[in-house]
Short mmCIF file of C-alpha atoms in Angstrom, two decimals:
data_model
loop_
_atom_site.label_atom_id
_atom_site.label_comp_id
_atom_site.label_asym_id
_atom_site.label_seq_id
_atom_site.Cartn_x
_atom_site.Cartn_y
_atom_site.Cartn_z
CA MET X 1 -63.82 -6.29 11.80
CA LYS X 2 -61.65 -4.25 14.19
CA GLN X 3 -59.63 -7.37 15.01
CA SER X 4 -58.99 -8.22 11.34
CA VAL X 5 -57.96 -4.62 10.56
CA SER X 6 -55.54 -4.61 13.51
CA LEU X 7 -54.01 -7.90 12.32
CA MET X 8 -53.57 -6.45 8.81
CA ILE X 9 -51.81 -3.40 10.27
CA LEU X 10 -49.36 -5.61 12.17
CA LEU X 11 -48.61 -7.71 9.10
CA LEU X 12 -48.05 -4.69 6.88
CA SER X 13 -45.80 -2.98 9.41
CA PHE X 14 -43.78 -6.20 9.77
CA ILE X 15 -43.19 -6.22 6.02
CA CYS X 16 -41.92 -2.64 6.22
CA VAL X 17 -39.18 -3.50 8.71
CA ALA X 18 -38.38 -6.93 7.28
CA SER X 19 -37.35 -5.73 3.80
CA ALA X 20 -33.97 -7.07 2.81
CA THR X 21 -31.05 -4.71 2.74
CA ALA X 22 -29.18 -4.57 -0.57
CA ASP X 23 -26.66 -2.36 -2.34
CA THR X 24 -29.16 0.35 -3.26
CA ARG X 25 -32.39 1.02 -1.35
CA LEU X 26 -35.08 3.25 -2.82
CA MET X 27 -38.31 4.36 -1.16
CA LEU X 28 -41.22 5.23 -3.43
CA VAL X 29 -44.39 7.11 -2.46
CA THR X 30 -47.20 8.08 -4.78
CA ASP X 31 -50.52 9.91 -4.67
CA LEU X 32 -50.01 11.86 -1.46
CA HIS X 33 -52.85 14.23 -2.41
CA TYR X 34 -51.53 16.58 0.25
CA LEU X 35 -53.76 19.53 1.18
CA ALA X 36 -52.30 22.46 3.11
CA PRO X 37 -54.00 22.78 6.53
CA GLU X 38 -54.95 26.41 5.88
CA LEU X 39 -57.19 25.24 3.05
CA TYR X 40 -59.67 23.24 5.13
CA ASP X 41 -61.38 23.45 8.51
CA THR X 42 -61.27 20.94 11.34
CA SER X 43 -65.00 20.98 12.10
CA GLY X 44 -65.74 17.81 10.14
CA TYR X 45 -67.30 19.53 7.12
CA PHE X 46 -64.43 18.56 4.83
CA GLU X 47 -64.42 15.02 6.22
CA ARG X 48 -68.08 14.65 5.28
CA ILE X 49 -67.26 15.76 1.73
CA LEU X 50 -64.43 13.22 1.54
CA LEU X 51 -66.76 10.41 2.64
CA GLN X 52 -68.45 10.79 -0.74
CA GLY X 53 -65.12 10.08 -2.47
CA ASP X 54 -62.65 7.22 -2.78
CA GLY X 55 -61.23 6.91 0.73
CA LYS X 56 -58.58 9.68 0.69
CA VAL X 57 -58.04 10.98 4.23
CA ALA X 58 -56.95 14.39 2.97
CA HIS X 59 -58.27 15.93 6.19
CA GLU X 60 -55.31 14.15 7.85
CA SER X 61 -52.74 15.46 5.36
CA GLU X 62 -50.44 16.96 7.97
CA THR X 63 -50.48 13.80 10.10
CA LEU X 64 -49.55 11.67 7.10
CA LEU X 65 -46.82 14.06 5.99
CA ASN X 66 -45.25 13.96 9.45
CA ALA X 67 -45.51 10.16 9.42
CA LEU X 68 -43.77 10.07 6.05
CA LYS X 69 -40.88 12.12 7.39
CA ALA X 70 -40.58 9.73 10.34
CA GLU X 71 -40.75 6.69 8.05
CA VAL X 72 -38.00 8.04 5.80
CA ALA X 73 -35.81 8.63 8.84
CA HIS X 74 -36.56 5.08 10.04
CA GLN X 75 -35.90 3.38 6.70
CA ALA X 76 -32.95 5.60 5.74
CA PRO X 77 -33.23 4.88 1.99
CA ASP X 78 -30.66 6.04 -0.51
CA ALA X 79 -33.38 8.21 -2.09
CA LEU X 80 -37.07 9.04 -1.77
CA LEU X 81 -39.04 8.99 -5.04
CA ILE X 82 -42.52 10.50 -5.43
CA SER X 83 -44.40 9.57 -8.58
CA GLY X 84 -47.06 12.22 -8.85
CA ASP X 85 -50.32 13.53 -7.43
CA LEU X 86 -48.33 15.44 -4.88
CA THR X 87 -51.33 17.60 -3.94
CA PHE X 88 -55.07 17.24 -3.46
CA ASN X 89 -55.97 19.35 -6.47
CA GLY X 90 -52.96 21.42 -7.46
CA GLU X 91 -53.30 24.18 -4.87
CA THR X 92 -50.24 26.46 -4.91
CA ALA X 93 -50.30 26.65 -1.10
CA SER X 94 -50.18 22.85 -0.89
CA HIS X 95 -47.20 22.66 -3.25
CA VAL X 96 -45.29 25.27 -1.27
CA ARG X 97 -45.87 23.51 2.05
CA LEU X 98 -45.05 20.09 0.64
CA ALA X 99 -41.82 21.31 -0.95
CA GLY X 100 -40.83 22.68 2.45
CA ALA X 101 -41.35 19.27 4.06
CA LEU X 102 -39.36 17.56 1.29
CA ARG X 103 -36.57 20.06 1.90
CA GLU X 104 -36.49 18.92 5.54
CA ILE X 105 -36.12 15.31 4.38
CA GLU X 106 -33.22 16.24 2.12
CA GLU X 107 -31.54 18.29 4.83
CA ALA X 108 -31.74 15.21 7.08
CA GLY X 109 -29.73 13.27 4.50
CA THR X 110 -32.12 11.61 2.02
CA PRO X 111 -32.18 12.87 -1.60
CA VAL X 112 -35.70 13.43 -2.95
CA TYR X 113 -36.92 13.23 -6.56
CA VAL X 114 -40.44 14.09 -7.72
CA ILE X 115 -42.57 14.15 -10.85
CA PRO X 116 -46.07 15.65 -11.12
CA GLY X 117 -49.32 13.75 -11.56
CA ASN X 118 -52.65 14.65 -13.09
CA HIS X 119 -53.74 16.42 -9.87
CA ASP X 120 -50.82 18.82 -9.66
CA LEU X 121 -50.66 21.48 -12.40
CA ASN X 122 -53.18 23.85 -13.98
CA ILE X 123 -56.08 22.29 -12.09
CA LEU X 124 -59.44 23.94 -12.73
CA PHE X 125 -60.92 22.85 -9.40
CA ALA X 126 -58.31 23.87 -6.81
CA ARG X 127 -60.46 24.64 -3.78
CA GLY X 128 -60.50 25.37 -0.06
CA TYR X 129 -63.08 23.71 2.20
CA PHE X 130 -64.68 25.62 5.07
CA PRO X 131 -67.96 25.42 7.05
CA ASP X 132 -69.36 28.52 5.34
CA GLY X 133 -68.53 27.34 1.84
CA ILE X 134 -65.95 26.24 -0.69
CA THR X 135 -63.40 28.79 -1.87
CA VAL X 136 -61.61 28.97 -5.22
CA GLU X 137 -57.87 28.67 -4.66
CA LYS X 138 -54.87 29.50 -6.84
CA THR X 139 -53.59 26.52 -8.80
CA LEU X 140 -49.93 25.99 -9.61
CA PRO X 141 -49.17 26.78 -13.28
CA SER X 142 -46.80 24.35 -14.98
CA GLU X 143 -44.16 27.03 -15.54
CA ALA X 144 -43.90 27.58 -11.76
CA TYR X 145 -43.37 23.90 -10.91
CA PRO X 146 -39.60 23.82 -11.64
CA GLU X 147 -39.04 26.78 -9.35
CA ILE X 148 -40.88 25.32 -6.36
CA TYR X 149 -39.40 21.84 -6.80
CA GLN X 150 -36.06 22.86 -8.31
CA GLU X 151 -33.87 20.85 -5.91
CA PHE X 152 -36.04 17.73 -6.38
CA LEU X 153 -36.14 17.70 -10.18
CA PRO X 154 -34.33 14.80 -11.87
CA SER X 155 -31.56 15.92 -14.23
CA ALA X 156 -32.23 16.66 -17.90
CA ASP X 157 -29.98 18.23 -20.54
CA ASP X 158 -33.07 19.08 -22.59
CA ARG X 159 -35.78 20.18 -20.19
CA SER X 160 -38.23 20.98 -23.00
CA SER X 161 -38.16 17.35 -24.17
CA ALA X 162 -37.87 15.67 -20.76
CA ARG X 163 -40.55 18.05 -19.41
CA MET X 164 -40.66 17.51 -15.61
CA GLY X 165 -38.90 14.15 -15.91
CA GLY X 166 -35.23 13.31 -16.18
CA THR X 167 -32.66 10.96 -14.71
CA ALA X 168 -30.91 10.44 -11.40
CA ARG X 169 -28.07 8.14 -10.42
CA VAL X 170 -28.55 6.55 -7.01
CA GLY X 171 -26.01 3.95 -5.99
CA ASP X 172 -25.81 1.36 -8.75
CA VAL X 173 -29.19 2.34 -10.23
CA THR X 174 -30.13 4.82 -12.95
CA LEU X 175 -33.61 6.21 -12.32
CA LEU X 176 -35.47 7.44 -15.37
CA PHE X 177 -38.50 9.62 -14.60
CA LEU X 178 -40.99 9.76 -17.48
CA ASP X 179 -43.45 12.66 -17.48
CA GLY X 180 -46.55 11.53 -19.38
CA CYS X 181 -49.07 13.85 -17.72
CA VAL X 182 -51.22 16.25 -19.71
CA TYR X 183 -51.39 19.69 -18.09
CA GLU X 184 -51.60 22.16 -20.97
CA PRO X 185 -53.74 24.22 -21.25
CA HIS X 186 -55.20 22.52 -18.16
CA ALA X 187 -54.88 19.14 -16.47
CA GLU X 188 -56.43 15.98 -17.86
CA THR X 189 -56.80 12.61 -16.17
CA TYR X 190 -55.36 10.61 -19.05
CA GLY X 191 -51.66 10.49 -19.90
CA VAL X 192 -49.64 10.42 -23.10
CA VAL X 193 -45.91 10.77 -23.78
CA PRO X 194 -45.28 13.49 -26.42
CA GLU X 195 -43.18 12.64 -29.46
CA ALA X 196 -40.29 14.83 -28.30
CA THR X 197 -40.29 13.03 -24.95
CA LEU X 198 -40.31 9.65 -26.68
CA ASN X 199 -37.21 10.73 -28.60
CA TRP X 200 -35.61 11.88 -25.35
CA LEU X 201 -36.51 8.53 -23.76
CA ARG X 202 -34.93 6.62 -26.66
CA GLU X 203 -31.71 8.66 -26.51
CA THR X 204 -31.51 8.46 -22.72
CA LEU X 205 -31.97 4.70 -22.65
CA GLU X 206 -29.24 4.36 -25.27
CA ALA X 207 -26.90 6.58 -23.25
CA HIS X 208 -27.40 4.35 -20.20
CA ARG X 209 -27.30 1.01 -21.99
CA GLY X 210 -25.68 -1.66 -19.84
CA GLU X 211 -26.72 0.01 -16.59
CA THR X 212 -29.50 -1.09 -14.23
CA VAL X 213 -32.34 1.25 -15.19
CA VAL X 214 -35.62 1.59 -13.26
CA THR X 215 -38.29 3.77 -14.84
CA ILE X 216 -40.95 5.80 -13.06
CA SER X 217 -44.10 7.53 -14.27
CA HIS X 218 -47.44 8.53 -12.79
CA HIS X 219 -49.58 6.52 -15.22
CA SER X 220 -49.19 2.78 -15.65
CA LEU X 221 -47.67 1.09 -18.67
CA ILE X 222 -49.81 -2.05 -18.38
CA PRO X 223 -53.58 -2.36 -17.75
CA HIS X 224 -53.85 -3.72 -14.22
CA SER X 225 -57.46 -4.87 -14.39
CA SER X 226 -60.08 -5.39 -17.06
CA TYR X 227 -62.51 -2.88 -15.53
CA MET X 228 -59.92 -0.11 -15.11
CA GLN X 229 -60.58 2.80 -17.44
CA PRO X 230 -58.05 3.61 -20.20
CA MET X 231 -57.22 6.88 -18.44
CA PHE X 232 -55.04 4.94 -16.00
CA VAL X 233 -52.63 3.72 -18.70
CA LEU X 234 -50.48 5.90 -20.97
CA GLN X 235 -52.28 6.24 -24.30
CA ASN X 236 -49.14 5.43 -26.29
CA THR X 237 -47.89 2.82 -23.88
CA ARG X 238 -46.95 0.40 -26.69
CA GLN X 239 -44.33 2.84 -27.98
CA VAL X 240 -42.93 3.29 -24.49
CA MET X 241 -42.96 -0.45 -23.79
CA ASN X 242 -41.07 -1.20 -27.00
CA LEU X 243 -38.30 1.21 -26.00
CA LEU X 244 -38.02 -0.17 -22.48
CA GLN X 245 -38.08 -3.76 -23.69
CA ALA X 246 -35.31 -3.10 -26.21
CA ALA X 247 -33.22 -1.49 -23.45
CA GLY X 248 -33.70 -4.43 -21.07
CA VAL X 249 -35.64 -2.49 -18.43
CA ARG X 250 -37.20 -4.96 -15.97
CA LEU X 251 -39.10 -2.76 -13.50
CA HIS X 252 -41.40 0.22 -14.00
CA LEU X 253 -42.90 2.06 -11.02
CA SER X 254 -46.26 3.82 -11.25
CA GLY X 255 -49.17 5.19 -9.24
CA HIS X 256 -52.44 6.85 -10.27
CA LEU X 257 -54.59 3.72 -9.69
CA HIS X 258 -54.68 4.17 -5.88
CA LEU X 259 -54.59 0.38 -5.99
CA GLN X 260 -51.73 -1.86 -4.84
CA HIS X 261 -51.16 -4.11 -7.82
CA ILE X 262 -48.42 -5.72 -9.90
CA ALA X 263 -48.71 -6.61 -13.59
CA GLU X 264 -46.25 -8.11 -16.08
CA GLU X 265 -46.10 -8.02 -19.87
CA ASP X 266 -43.34 -8.71 -22.38
CA GLY X 267 -40.71 -9.08 -19.67
CA ILE X 268 -41.53 -5.75 -17.99
CA THR X 269 -43.09 -5.61 -14.53
CA ASP X 270 -45.25 -2.58 -13.72
CA ALA X 271 -45.59 -2.17 -9.96
CA ALA X 272 -48.44 0.23 -9.18
CA THR X 273 -48.02 1.40 -5.60
CA ALA X 274 -51.22 2.23 -3.72
CA ALA X 275 -52.05 5.82 -2.84
CA PHE X 276 -50.27 7.02 0.29
CA CYS X 277 -53.38 9.01 1.23
CA ILE X 278 -55.61 5.93 1.69
CA TYR X 279 -55.42 3.00 4.08
CA PRO X 280 -52.99 1.31 4.72
CA HIS X 281 -50.89 4.34 3.63
CA THR X 282 -48.57 2.34 1.46
CA TYR X 283 -45.07 3.05 0.24
CA ALA X 284 -42.67 0.77 -1.60
CA MET X 285 -39.10 -0.24 -0.85
CA ILE X 286 -37.05 -1.21 -3.91
CA THR X 287 -33.72 -2.87 -3.24
CA VAL X 288 -31.20 -3.48 -6.02
CA GLY X 289 -28.15 -5.68 -5.68
CA HIS X 290 -26.79 -9.21 -5.81
CA GLY X 291 -28.15 -9.63 -9.34
CA GLN X 292 -31.76 -8.81 -8.59
CA ILE X 293 -34.38 -6.14 -7.97
CA GLN X 294 -36.79 -6.59 -5.08
CA TYR X 295 -40.02 -4.59 -4.79
CA ASN X 296 -41.91 -4.67 -1.48
CA ALA X 297 -45.03 -2.69 -0.60
CA CYS X 298 -45.04 -1.57 3.02
CA GLY X 299 -47.61 -0.02 5.33
CA LEU X 300 -46.67 2.90 7.56
CA CYS X 301 -45.26 1.70 10.87
CA PRO X 302 -47.98 2.30 13.53
CA GLU X 303 -45.56 4.03 15.90
CA HIS X 304 -45.25 6.87 13.37
CA LEU X 305 -48.99 7.56 13.58
CA PRO X 306 -51.30 8.69 16.39
CA GLU X 307 -52.89 5.89 18.39
CA GLY X 308 -55.86 4.39 16.57
CA PHE X 309 -55.16 6.29 13.36
CA SER X 310 -54.83 3.19 11.15
CA GLU X 311 -58.08 1.70 12.43
CA ARG X 312 -59.91 4.98 11.86
CA SER X 313 -58.45 5.25 8.37
CA ALA X 314 -59.55 1.70 7.52
CA ASP X 315 -63.05 2.49 8.78
CA PHE X 316 -63.07 5.68 6.72
CA PHE X 317 -62.21 3.77 3.54
CA MET X 318 -64.88 1.14 4.23
CA ASN X 319 -67.48 3.81 4.99
CA THR X 320 -66.89 5.40 1.59
CA THR X 321 -67.69 2.01 0.06
CA ALA X 322 -70.79 1.57 2.21
CA GLY X 323 -71.94 5.10 1.41
CA LYS X 324 -72.14 4.24 -2.28
CA LEU X 325 -74.24 1.13 -1.61
CA LYS X 326 -76.48 1.76 1.39
CA SER X 327 -79.29 3.57 -0.42
CA TRP X 328 -79.46 0.61 -2.80
CA THR X 329 -79.30 -2.14 -0.13
CA ASP X 330 -82.06 -0.30 1.77
CA THR X 331 -84.45 -1.10 -1.11
CA LEU X 332 -83.86 -4.86 -0.94
CA PRO X 333 -86.61 -7.13 0.52
CA ILE X 334 -84.35 -8.59 3.23
CA THR X 335 -83.77 -8.04 6.93
CA GLU X 336 -81.61 -5.23 8.31
CA GLU X 337 -79.12 -7.84 9.50
CA GLN X 338 -78.83 -9.26 5.98
CA LYS X 339 -78.38 -5.79 4.51
CA GLN X 340 -75.52 -5.19 6.92
CA GLN X 341 -73.97 -8.54 5.98
CA MET X 342 -73.95 -7.47 2.34
CA LEU X 343 -72.39 -4.12 3.21
CA ASP X 344 -69.74 -5.74 5.41
CA TYR X 345 -68.84 -8.13 2.59
CA ALA X 346 -68.41 -5.30 0.07
CA MET X 347 -66.44 -3.13 2.51
CA LYS X 348 -64.01 -5.91 3.42
CA LEU X 349 -63.46 -7.00 -0.17
CA ASN X 350 -62.82 -3.48 -1.44
CA LEU X 351 -60.47 -2.66 1.44
CA GLN X 352 -58.38 -5.79 0.93
CA TYR X 353 -58.31 -5.38 -2.84
CA PHE X 354 -56.99 -1.83 -2.68
CA SER X 355 -54.50 -2.86 0.01
CA GLY X 356 -53.20 -5.72 -2.12
CA THR X 357 -53.94 -8.22 0.66
CA ILE X 358 -56.95 -10.10 -0.68
CA GLU X 359 -56.91 -13.89 -0.42
CA ARG X 360 -59.24 -15.01 -3.20
CA SER X 361 -59.31 -18.61 -1.98
CA LEU X 362 -61.02 -17.78 1.32
CA PRO X 363 -64.37 -19.61 1.52
CA TYR X 364 -65.97 -16.42 2.88
CA TRP X 365 -65.90 -14.84 -0.58
CA THR X 366 -67.92 -17.65 -2.17
CA GLU X 367 -69.59 -19.73 0.56
CA SER X 368 -70.76 -17.30 3.23
CA GLU X 369 -74.32 -16.12 3.70
CA ALA X 370 -73.19 -12.64 2.61
CA ALA X 371 -71.85 -14.06 -0.66
CA SER X 372 -75.14 -15.87 -1.23
CA LEU X 373 -77.09 -12.67 -0.63
CA TRP X 374 -74.99 -10.84 -3.23
CA GLN X 375 -75.54 -13.65 -5.71
CA GLN X 376 -79.28 -13.74 -5.05
CA TYR X 377 -80.13 -10.05 -4.89
CA ALA X 378 -77.36 -8.23 -6.76
CA ASP X 379 -76.39 -10.52 -9.61
CA GLY X 380 -75.74 -8.34 -12.66
CA SER X 381 -75.50 -5.07 -10.72
CA GLN X 382 -72.50 -2.85 -11.35
CA PHE X 383 -70.90 -3.38 -7.94
CA ALA X 384 -71.55 -7.13 -8.01
CA ASP X 385 -69.85 -7.32 -11.40
CA TYR X 386 -66.92 -5.34 -9.97
CA MET X 387 -66.55 -7.75 -7.05
CA ASN X 388 -66.86 -10.80 -9.29
CA GLU X 389 -64.05 -9.49 -11.50
CA ILE X 390 -61.88 -8.98 -8.44
CA LEU X 391 -62.47 -12.55 -7.24
CA GLN X 392 -61.94 -14.08 -10.68
CA GLU X 393 -58.80 -12.08 -11.45
CA LYS X 394 -55.71 -14.22 -11.99
CA ALA X 395 -53.28 -11.76 -10.49
CA LEU X 396 -49.63 -11.77 -9.57
CA PRO X 397 -48.80 -11.25 -5.88
CA ALA X 398 -49.83 -7.65 -5.35
CA ARG X 399 -47.28 -6.49 -2.77
CA SER X 400 -43.91 -7.98 -3.70
CA VAL X 401 -41.86 -9.21 -6.60
CA VAL X 402 -38.24 -10.27 -7.16
CA LEU X 403 -36.73 -9.81 -10.62
CA SER X 404 -33.41 -11.18 -11.87
CA LEU X 405 -31.05 -8.76 -13.56
CA PRO X 406 -29.21 -9.69 -16.77
#
């Protein structure tokens, strides 16, 4: 498994340096889930808590933030865009530290634009994690967000309607940030665009008619998979889609899923970039020029990370998958070797699916002994159904797309 993970790292890092240069180059990052280092210990307690989650290596937040700064310097994009879930759970201390790092990026020459996600404002469970217990931490109220991120806010003539969104002109591209998060009176996972913001969106699109417009939100516009819960898609997405379609918008950028995935509907492509906080620590490069828009998902270049970090991160993600299944596989009337084969199969499939690198045609997924064990002993189980849906999904390429402009 180590060998296959290392090969994946090399391939992903090659993509990151092989992206074509065009008139305007944008770098997008989403779901950093950054946690300030003073809010957790380094004894391993927090890491053990995270192993019960979804693969976020939040205990390596500072390492990833430093790697992001190095990657921005390496790529030298015309702008860095961050589409929400800036922090682990909305801790004020995390926001303050992150804003300071973004300020360093801007001072080095790259403009930065951010919008919040569902983990950023008025969070009821902002916490610190220490060996002697979990502490309640101050969450960032929505009214304080514009002050902390004031230099990274996109422009808006009517802030009350645009909320934390707005527009930015970068090169030949108009960026339109759509804030569909719910954070009053406290944060919710689902998203919906208020009526006033829909009106703002309509007027803004009309004002920029004829320009190349790329839209950005935290939630997706299009369901990316049949098993994904509705909370991942804007509740009134049809209204938003109609406006974008009428304006000729071709590309929408989103996050929230933590999954690297591309979907298309009614002439609009929704590129959901995987969470930066999970392996392979993905970001996207969007290049606009020569009559087209190119979207490429990239993995962090290994030289911007400590030695062995990517392999450890991949193992961490796979161990979170195994942790959810081991107590169940332990009950099966098969050998320990067969149990491990089943776990390895699930870990590999989940890792590649979230990375956007899965090759569904590989015989291993249907013809191996591990696949047979899943069919024999787990048919109809929740995780088996999940894996079957992944393998049967007729998906677009998950990591890149090229769109023609009118």
